[in-house]
Amino acid sequence: MLNRLLVKGLGFVPTPVMRQLSSRYIAGEELADEMRALTELKGRGFTGIFDILGEGIRSREEASQTADDYIRGAEAIAAAGVDAYVSIKPTHLGLASDENLALDLYRRIATRCAELGLFMRVEMEDHPTTDATLRIFEALRTDFERVGIVLQSRLFRTLDDIDALAPGPLDVRLVKGIYIEPPEIAHTRAGDIRDAFLACAKKLWDRGANVRLATHDAPMADRLFESMSRRGMRSQDCELQVLLGVQEPLWQRWKLEGRPVRVYVPYGPDWKAYSLRRLTRNPQLMRAVIKNFLTPG
Ligand SMILES: Cc1cc2nc3c(=O)[nH]c(=O)nc-3n(C[C@H](O)[C@H](O)[C@H](O)COP(=O)(O)OP(=O)(O)OC[C@H]3O[C@@H](n4cnc5c(N)ncnc54)[C@H](O)[C@@H]3O)c2cc1C
């Protein structure tokens, strides 16, 4: 109830205040802002993930424009010499209206990334898009070496999806999943989502995948680190991924422990609509954002 009220109230928050609220999480509106943030993170010993805000694109022209913007971003990353890669939502490339279009545009970006020696990741959105996203990833994997996927521990199906992925090198960002999904297909209790995260990580490690643990949940991460130690994996063997502006003291601690930490840095003019959409879909996030915003430093 409180969450819903918070989200409703958000619509009335003036844009400058929303911008201030979001500024901790978003590099800015322009490519130059993104490059500044990635360069600053590099100076502090963190690698980066390049993301342009946007999703749910239905027009062919806009999807194609998104692909051009990502290519421009990949070229800027290569020119700046920062260790970063592009990470793209399938519906930002038109998946919601045309799967083949999305695949073609991913191919276009992956081709340029390969020329520049960069990695590209296909992100995962809500459950109606899961099958198509996995099909796109499998198709890309046959042609490009440096592509990865995101898998969500929240979904019951994920353990089976791991089994179903074709053999061969595999790079996975493992997340809990940001979208609230129906209880028929997804875990709803925090403890179950955590347990599933561990089960997915173990299954991925068993099949030799490169697993990137994307989380700010310190107790869950400690359980994952214990599991890594039992397998003889060292701190530097597994990358942690975090969101810009979220739980920075945790990144510092992990870095001091010798764990590689990669920071997700979104930017773009669509920041307000994006923030509102995200918060409306997952109101619990609103509390986390407010709590984080009020935390000094
Ligand atoms: C690098 C990266 C990429 C991601 N990519 C995807 C993706 O492709 N698809 C997808 O479905 N999900 C993605 N996610 C989101 C992910 O699924 C979770 O929703 C998110 O990471 C929060 O879960 P958590 O594991 O941090 O644990 P939680 O228990 O949710 O959070 C742990 C603590 O971190 C803080 N926190 C977490 N998130 C935020 C936030 N946004 N703002 C402020 N404080 C916060 C809270 O204080 C909370 O107490 C990504 C996350 C990261 C870090």
PDB file of C-alpha atoms in Angstrom, residues 20-217:
ATOM      1  CA  GLN A  20      18.415  15.249  -8.453  1.00  0.00           C
ATOM      2  CA  LEU A  21      16.970  11.946  -7.155  1.00  0.00           C
ATOM      3  CA  SER A  22      18.161  10.105 -10.264  1.00  0.00           C
ATOM      4  CA  SER A  23      21.541  11.804 -10.686  1.00  0.00           C
ATOM      5  CA  ARG A  24      23.250   9.364  -8.369  1.00  0.00           C
ATOM      6  CA  TYR A  25      22.179   6.461 -10.582  1.00  0.00           C
ATOM      7  CA  ILE A  26      22.465   7.939 -14.057  1.00  0.00           C
ATOM      8  CA  ALA A  27      25.559   9.395 -15.729  1.00  0.00           C
ATOM      9  CA  GLY A  28      23.608  12.145 -17.521  1.00  0.00           C
ATOM     10  CA  GLU A  29      21.777  12.715 -20.773  1.00  0.00           C
ATOM     11  CA  GLU A  30      24.633  12.760 -23.291  1.00  0.00           C
ATOM     12  CA  LEU A  31      27.296  10.338 -24.512  1.00  0.00           C
ATOM     13  CA  ALA A  32      29.922  12.749 -23.128  1.00  0.00           C
ATOM     14  CA  ASP A  33      28.389  12.352 -19.633  1.00  0.00           C
ATOM     15  CA  GLU A  34      28.595   8.576 -19.954  1.00  0.00           C
ATOM     16  CA  MET A  35      32.231   8.670 -21.069  1.00  0.00           C
ATOM     17  CA  ARG A  36      33.112  11.052 -18.216  1.00  0.00           C
ATOM     18  CA  ALA A  37      31.540   8.659 -15.683  1.00  0.00           C
ATOM     19  CA  LEU A  38      33.322   5.586 -17.144  1.00  0.00           C
ATOM     20  CA  THR A  39      36.659   7.439 -17.163  1.00  0.00           C
ATOM     21  CA  GLU A  40      36.166   8.587 -13.567  1.00  0.00           C
ATOM     22  CA  LEU A  41      35.372   5.006 -12.493  1.00  0.00           C
ATOM     23  CA  LYS A  42      38.481   3.768 -14.293  1.00  0.00           C
ATOM     24  CA  GLY A  43      40.525   6.238 -12.206  1.00  0.00           C
ATOM     25  CA  ARG A  44      39.059   4.634  -9.086  1.00  0.00           C
ATOM     26  CA  GLY A  45      39.866   1.096 -10.213  1.00  0.00           C
ATOM     27  CA  PHE A  46      36.456   0.003 -11.518  1.00  0.00           C
ATOM     28  CA  THR A  47      35.569  -1.272 -14.968  1.00  0.00           C
ATOM     29  CA  GLY A  48      32.262  -0.316 -16.595  1.00  0.00           C
ATOM     30  CA  ILE A  49      29.133  -1.329 -18.459  1.00  0.00           C
ATOM     31  CA  PHE A  50      27.761   1.076 -21.076  1.00  0.00           C
ATOM     32  CA  ASP A  51      23.957   1.343 -21.131  1.00  0.00           C
ATOM     33  CA  ILE A  52      21.616   3.694 -22.955  1.00  0.00           C
ATOM     34  CA  LEU A  53      18.293   4.092 -21.154  1.00  0.00           C
ATOM     35  CA  GLY A  54      15.290   2.916 -23.104  1.00  0.00           C
ATOM     36  CA  GLU A  55      13.011  -0.050 -23.688  1.00  0.00           C
ATOM     37  CA  GLY A  56       9.749  -1.020 -25.355  1.00  0.00           C
ATOM     38  CA  ILE A  57      10.634   0.478 -28.752  1.00  0.00           C
ATOM     39  CA  ARG A  58       8.148  -0.519 -31.462  1.00  0.00           C
ATOM     40  CA  SER A  59       9.193   1.566 -34.429  1.00  0.00           C
ATOM     41  CA  ARG A  60      11.818   0.199 -36.842  1.00  0.00           C
ATOM     42  CA  GLU A  61      13.398   3.656 -37.207  1.00  0.00           C
ATOM     43  CA  GLU A  62      13.790   4.178 -33.475  1.00  0.00           C
ATOM     44  CA  ALA A  63      15.192   0.672 -32.953  1.00  0.00           C
ATOM     45  CA  SER A  64      17.681   1.271 -35.753  1.00  0.00           C
ATOM     46  CA  GLN A  65      18.620   4.620 -34.174  1.00  0.00           C
ATOM     47  CA  THR A  66      19.258   2.805 -30.880  1.00  0.00           C
ATOM     48  CA  ALA A  67      21.655   0.442 -32.669  1.00  0.00           C
ATOM     49  CA  ASP A  68      23.483   3.428 -34.210  1.00  0.00           C
ATOM     50  CA  ASP A  69      23.769   5.048 -30.773  1.00  0.00           C
ATOM     51  CA  TYR A  70      25.247   1.855 -29.318  1.00  0.00           C
ATOM     52  CA  ILE A  71      27.743   1.652 -32.169  1.00  0.00           C
ATOM     53  CA  ARG A  72      28.732   5.269 -31.510  1.00  0.00           C
ATOM     54  CA  GLY A  73      29.121   4.317 -27.840  1.00  0.00           C
ATOM     55  CA  ALA A  74      31.292   1.297 -28.650  1.00  0.00           C
ATOM     56  CA  GLU A  75      33.529   3.521 -30.799  1.00  0.00           C
ATOM     57  CA  ALA A  76      33.794   6.069 -27.967  1.00  0.00           C
ATOM     58  CA  ILE A  77      34.743   3.291 -25.501  1.00  0.00           C
ATOM     59  CA  ALA A  78      37.482   2.053 -27.826  1.00  0.00           C
ATOM     60  CA  ALA A  79      38.766   5.587 -28.483  1.00  0.00           C
ATOM     61  CA  ALA A  80      38.841   6.440 -24.746  1.00  0.00           C
ATOM     62  CA  GLY A  81      40.627   3.207 -23.836  1.00  0.00           C
ATOM     63  CA  VAL A  82      38.301   2.432 -20.910  1.00  0.00           C
ATOM     64  CA  ASP A  83      37.565  -1.182 -19.972  1.00  0.00           C
ATOM     65  CA  ALA A  84      33.821  -1.216 -20.654  1.00  0.00           C
ATOM     66  CA  TYR A  85      31.331  -3.027 -22.852  1.00  0.00           C
ATOM     67  CA  VAL A  86      27.847  -2.427 -24.203  1.00  0.00           C
ATOM     68  CA  SER A  87      24.790  -4.038 -22.630  1.00  0.00           C
ATOM     69  CA  ILE A  88      21.493  -3.834 -24.474  1.00  0.00           C
ATOM     70  CA  LYS A  89      17.845  -4.551 -23.711  1.00  0.00           C
ATOM     71  CA  PRO A  90      16.133  -6.575 -26.465  1.00  0.00           C
ATOM     72  CA  THR A  91      13.012  -4.364 -26.507  1.00  0.00           C
ATOM     73  CA  HIS A  92      15.238  -1.318 -26.985  1.00  0.00           C
ATOM     74  CA  LEU A  93      16.093  -2.935 -30.340  1.00  0.00           C
ATOM     75  CA  GLY A  94      12.467  -3.630 -31.207  1.00  0.00           C
ATOM     76  CA  LEU A  95      11.963  -7.163 -29.857  1.00  0.00           C
ATOM     77  CA  ALA A  96       8.417  -6.365 -28.684  1.00  0.00           C
ATOM     78  CA  SER A  97       7.299  -5.877 -32.290  1.00  0.00           C
ATOM     79  CA  ASP A  98       9.790  -7.840 -34.427  1.00  0.00           C
ATOM     80  CA  GLU A  99      12.221 -10.515 -33.226  1.00  0.00           C
ATOM     81  CA  ASN A 100      14.096 -10.640 -36.540  1.00  0.00           C
ATOM     82  CA  LEU A 101      14.637  -6.898 -36.461  1.00  0.00           C
ATOM     83  CA  ALA A 102      16.088  -7.138 -32.949  1.00  0.00           C
ATOM     84  CA  LEU A 103      18.382  -9.998 -34.018  1.00  0.00           C
ATOM     85  CA  ASP A 104      19.591  -8.055 -37.092  1.00  0.00           C
ATOM     86  CA  LEU A 105      20.335  -4.984 -34.977  1.00  0.00           C
ATOM     87  CA  TYR A 106      22.173  -7.032 -32.341  1.00  0.00           C
ATOM     88  CA  ARG A 107      24.228  -8.522 -35.178  1.00  0.00           C
ATOM     89  CA  ARG A 108      25.042  -5.049 -36.480  1.00  0.00           C
ATOM     90  CA  ILE A 109      26.268  -3.922 -33.043  1.00  0.00           C
ATOM     91  CA  ALA A 110      28.127  -7.200 -32.385  1.00  0.00           C
ATOM     92  CA  THR A 111      29.933  -6.910 -35.731  1.00  0.00           C
ATOM     93  CA  ARG A 112      31.239  -3.431 -34.866  1.00  0.00           C
ATOM     94  CA  CYS A 113      32.109  -4.554 -31.309  1.00  0.00           C
ATOM     95  CA  ALA A 114      34.091  -7.480 -32.742  1.00  0.00           C
ATOM     96  CA  GLU A 115      36.026  -5.086 -35.002  1.00  0.00           C
ATOM     97  CA  LEU A 116      36.806  -2.938 -31.970  1.00  0.00           C
ATOM     98  CA  GLY A 117      37.639  -5.920 -29.729  1.00  0.00           C
ATOM     99  CA  LEU A 118      34.711  -5.249 -27.393  1.00  0.00           C
ATOM    100  CA  PHE A 119      32.233  -7.509 -25.621  1.00  0.00           C
ATOM    101  CA  MET A 120      28.436  -7.162 -25.960  1.00  0.00           C
ATOM    102  CA  ARG A 121      25.754  -8.389 -23.563  1.00  0.00           C
ATOM    103  CA  VAL A 122      22.113  -9.190 -24.284  1.00  0.00           C
ATOM    104  CA  GLU A 123      20.032  -8.183 -21.265  1.00  0.00           C
ATOM    105  CA  MET A 124      16.963  -9.990 -19.967  1.00  0.00           C
ATOM    106  CA  GLU A 125      13.569  -8.314 -19.506  1.00  0.00           C
ATOM    107  CA  ASP A 126      10.218  -9.617 -18.271  1.00  0.00           C
ATOM    108  CA  HIS A 127       9.016 -13.191 -18.825  1.00  0.00           C
ATOM    109  CA  PRO A 128       7.042 -12.708 -22.085  1.00  0.00           C
ATOM    110  CA  THR A 129      10.369 -11.877 -23.749  1.00  0.00           C
ATOM    111  CA  THR A 130      12.497 -14.678 -22.245  1.00  0.00           C
ATOM    112  CA  ASP A 131      12.163 -17.288 -25.029  1.00  0.00           C
ATOM    113  CA  ALA A 132      12.845 -14.805 -27.820  1.00  0.00           C
ATOM    114  CA  THR A 133      15.798 -13.310 -25.931  1.00  0.00           C
ATOM    115  CA  LEU A 134      17.368 -16.743 -25.469  1.00  0.00           C
ATOM    116  CA  ARG A 135      16.808 -17.527 -29.184  1.00  0.00           C
ATOM    117  CA  ILE A 136      18.542 -14.272 -30.130  1.00  0.00           C
ATOM    118  CA  PHE A 137      21.447 -15.028 -27.799  1.00  0.00           C
ATOM    119  CA  GLU A 138      21.899 -18.549 -29.162  1.00  0.00           C
ATOM    120  CA  ALA A 139      21.884 -17.213 -32.728  1.00  0.00           C
ATOM    121  CA  LEU A 140      24.489 -14.564 -31.865  1.00  0.00           C
ATOM    122  CA  ARG A 141      26.648 -17.124 -30.066  1.00  0.00           C
ATOM    123  CA  THR A 142      27.108 -19.120 -33.234  1.00  0.00           C
ATOM    124  CA  ASP A 143      28.637 -16.107 -35.045  1.00  0.00           C
ATOM    125  CA  PHE A 144      30.336 -14.050 -32.330  1.00  0.00           C
ATOM    126  CA  GLU A 145      32.732 -15.073 -29.586  1.00  0.00           C
ATOM    127  CA  ARG A 146      32.351 -12.098 -27.301  1.00  0.00           C
ATOM    128  CA  VAL A 147      28.651 -12.035 -26.464  1.00  0.00           C
ATOM    129  CA  GLY A 148      26.928 -12.771 -23.165  1.00  0.00           C
ATOM    130  CA  ILE A 149      23.473 -13.076 -21.678  1.00  0.00           C
ATOM    131  CA  VAL A 150      21.648 -12.210 -18.433  1.00  0.00           C
ATOM    132  CA  LEU A 151      19.768 -14.886 -16.465  1.00  0.00           C
ATOM    133  CA  GLN A 152      17.319 -14.223 -13.626  1.00  0.00           C
ATOM    134  CA  SER A 153      17.227 -16.429 -10.527  1.00  0.00           C
ATOM    135  CA  ARG A 154      13.676 -15.264  -9.749  1.00  0.00           C
ATOM    136  CA  LEU A 155      12.234 -17.366 -12.605  1.00  0.00           C
ATOM    137  CA  PHE A 156      11.589 -21.078 -11.953  1.00  0.00           C
ATOM    138  CA  ARG A 157      12.631 -21.865 -15.535  1.00  0.00           C
ATOM    139  CA  THR A 158      16.179 -20.561 -15.257  1.00  0.00           C
ATOM    140  CA  LEU A 159      17.782 -23.817 -14.043  1.00  0.00           C
ATOM    141  CA  ASP A 160      16.273 -25.580 -17.082  1.00  0.00           C
ATOM    142  CA  ASP A 161      17.346 -22.732 -19.356  1.00  0.00           C
ATOM    143  CA  ILE A 162      20.936 -23.239 -18.199  1.00  0.00           C
ATOM    144  CA  ASP A 163      20.697 -26.919 -19.190  1.00  0.00           C
ATOM    145  CA  ALA A 164      19.131 -26.033 -22.532  1.00  0.00           C
ATOM    146  CA  LEU A 165      21.816 -23.565 -23.623  1.00  0.00           C
ATOM    147  CA  ALA A 166      24.060 -24.995 -26.333  1.00  0.00           C
ATOM    148  CA  PRO A 167      27.450 -26.326 -25.217  1.00  0.00           C
ATOM    149  CA  GLY A 168      30.504 -24.112 -25.583  1.00  0.00           C
ATOM    150  CA  PRO A 169      31.908 -21.022 -23.898  1.00  0.00           C
ATOM    151  CA  LEU A 170      29.227 -19.148 -21.970  1.00  0.00           C
ATOM    152  CA  ASP A 171      29.284 -15.740 -20.289  1.00  0.00           C
ATOM    153  CA  VAL A 172      26.376 -15.031 -17.939  1.00  0.00           C
ATOM    154  CA  ARG A 173      25.448 -12.068 -15.790  1.00  0.00           C
ATOM    155  CA  LEU A 174      23.391 -13.642 -13.039  1.00  0.00           C
ATOM    156  CA  VAL A 175      20.768 -11.361 -11.435  1.00  0.00           C
ATOM    157  CA  LYS A 176      17.744 -11.821  -9.190  1.00  0.00           C
ATOM    158  CA  GLY A 177      15.522 -10.200 -11.844  1.00  0.00           C
ATOM    159  CA  ILE A 178      14.038  -6.743 -11.547  1.00  0.00           C
ATOM    160  CA  TYR A 179      10.563  -7.503 -12.909  1.00  0.00           C
ATOM    161  CA  ILE A 180       7.820  -8.649 -10.558  1.00  0.00           C
ATOM    162  CA  GLU A 181       6.597 -11.881 -12.146  1.00  0.00           C
ATOM    163  CA  PRO A 182       3.449 -13.990 -11.487  1.00  0.00           C
ATOM    164  CA  PRO A 183       3.826 -16.490  -8.607  1.00  0.00           C
ATOM    165  CA  GLU A 184       2.992 -19.370 -11.003  1.00  0.00           C
ATOM    166  CA  ILE A 185       6.323 -18.908 -12.764  1.00  0.00           C
ATOM    167  CA  ALA A 186       8.598 -17.158 -10.294  1.00  0.00           C
ATOM    168  CA  HIS A 187       9.819 -17.141  -6.727  1.00  0.00           C
ATOM    169  CA  THR A 188       8.270 -14.333  -4.732  1.00  0.00           C
ATOM    170  CA  ARG A 189       9.996 -14.723  -1.357  1.00  0.00           C
ATOM    171  CA  ALA A 190      13.363 -13.030  -0.917  1.00  0.00           C
ATOM    172  CA  GLY A 191      14.901 -16.144   0.669  1.00  0.00           C
ATOM    173  CA  ASP A 192      13.778 -18.362  -2.223  1.00  0.00           C
ATOM    174  CA  ILE A 193      15.153 -15.922  -4.814  1.00  0.00           C
ATOM    175  CA  ARG A 194      18.492 -15.965  -2.954  1.00  0.00           C
ATOM    176  CA  ASP A 195      18.581 -19.772  -2.739  1.00  0.00           C
ATOM    177  CA  ALA A 196      17.770 -19.971  -6.446  1.00  0.00           C
ATOM    178  CA  PHE A 197      20.576 -17.501  -7.190  1.00  0.00           C
ATOM    179  CA  LEU A 198      23.033 -19.842  -5.449  1.00  0.00           C
ATOM    180  CA  ALA A 199      21.644 -22.883  -7.257  1.00  0.00           C
ATOM    181  CA  CYS A 200      21.943 -21.107 -10.638  1.00  0.00           C
ATOM    182  CA  ALA A 201      25.505 -19.949  -9.906  1.00  0.00           C
ATOM    183  CA  LYS A 202      26.540 -23.489  -8.946  1.00  0.00           C
ATOM    184  CA  LYS A 203      24.956 -24.974 -12.051  1.00  0.00           C
ATOM    185  CA  LEU A 204      26.671 -22.405 -14.256  1.00  0.00           C
ATOM    186  CA  TRP A 205      30.043 -22.974 -12.581  1.00  0.00           C
ATOM    187  CA  ASP A 206      29.551 -26.747 -12.987  1.00  0.00           C
ATOM    188  CA  ARG A 207      29.229 -26.279 -16.734  1.00  0.00           C
ATOM    189  CA  GLY A 208      32.317 -24.059 -16.839  1.00  0.00           C
ATOM    190  CA  ALA A 209      30.516 -20.778 -17.540  1.00  0.00           C
ATOM    191  CA  ASN A 210      32.003 -17.399 -16.797  1.00  0.00           C
ATOM    192  CA  VAL A 211      29.557 -16.078 -14.191  1.00  0.00           C
ATOM    193  CA  ARG A 212      29.258 -12.381 -13.343  1.00  0.00           C
ATOM    194  CA  LEU A 213      27.454 -11.950 -10.049  1.00  0.00           C
ATOM    195  CA  ALA A 214      25.300  -8.814 -10.351  1.00  0.00           C
ATOM    196  CA  THR A 215      24.048  -8.003  -6.873  1.00  0.00           C
ATOM    197  CA  HIS A 216      24.277  -5.660  -3.878  1.00  0.00           C
ATOM    198  CA  ASP A 217      23.051  -8.313  -1.454  1.00  0.00           C
TER     199      ASP A 217
END
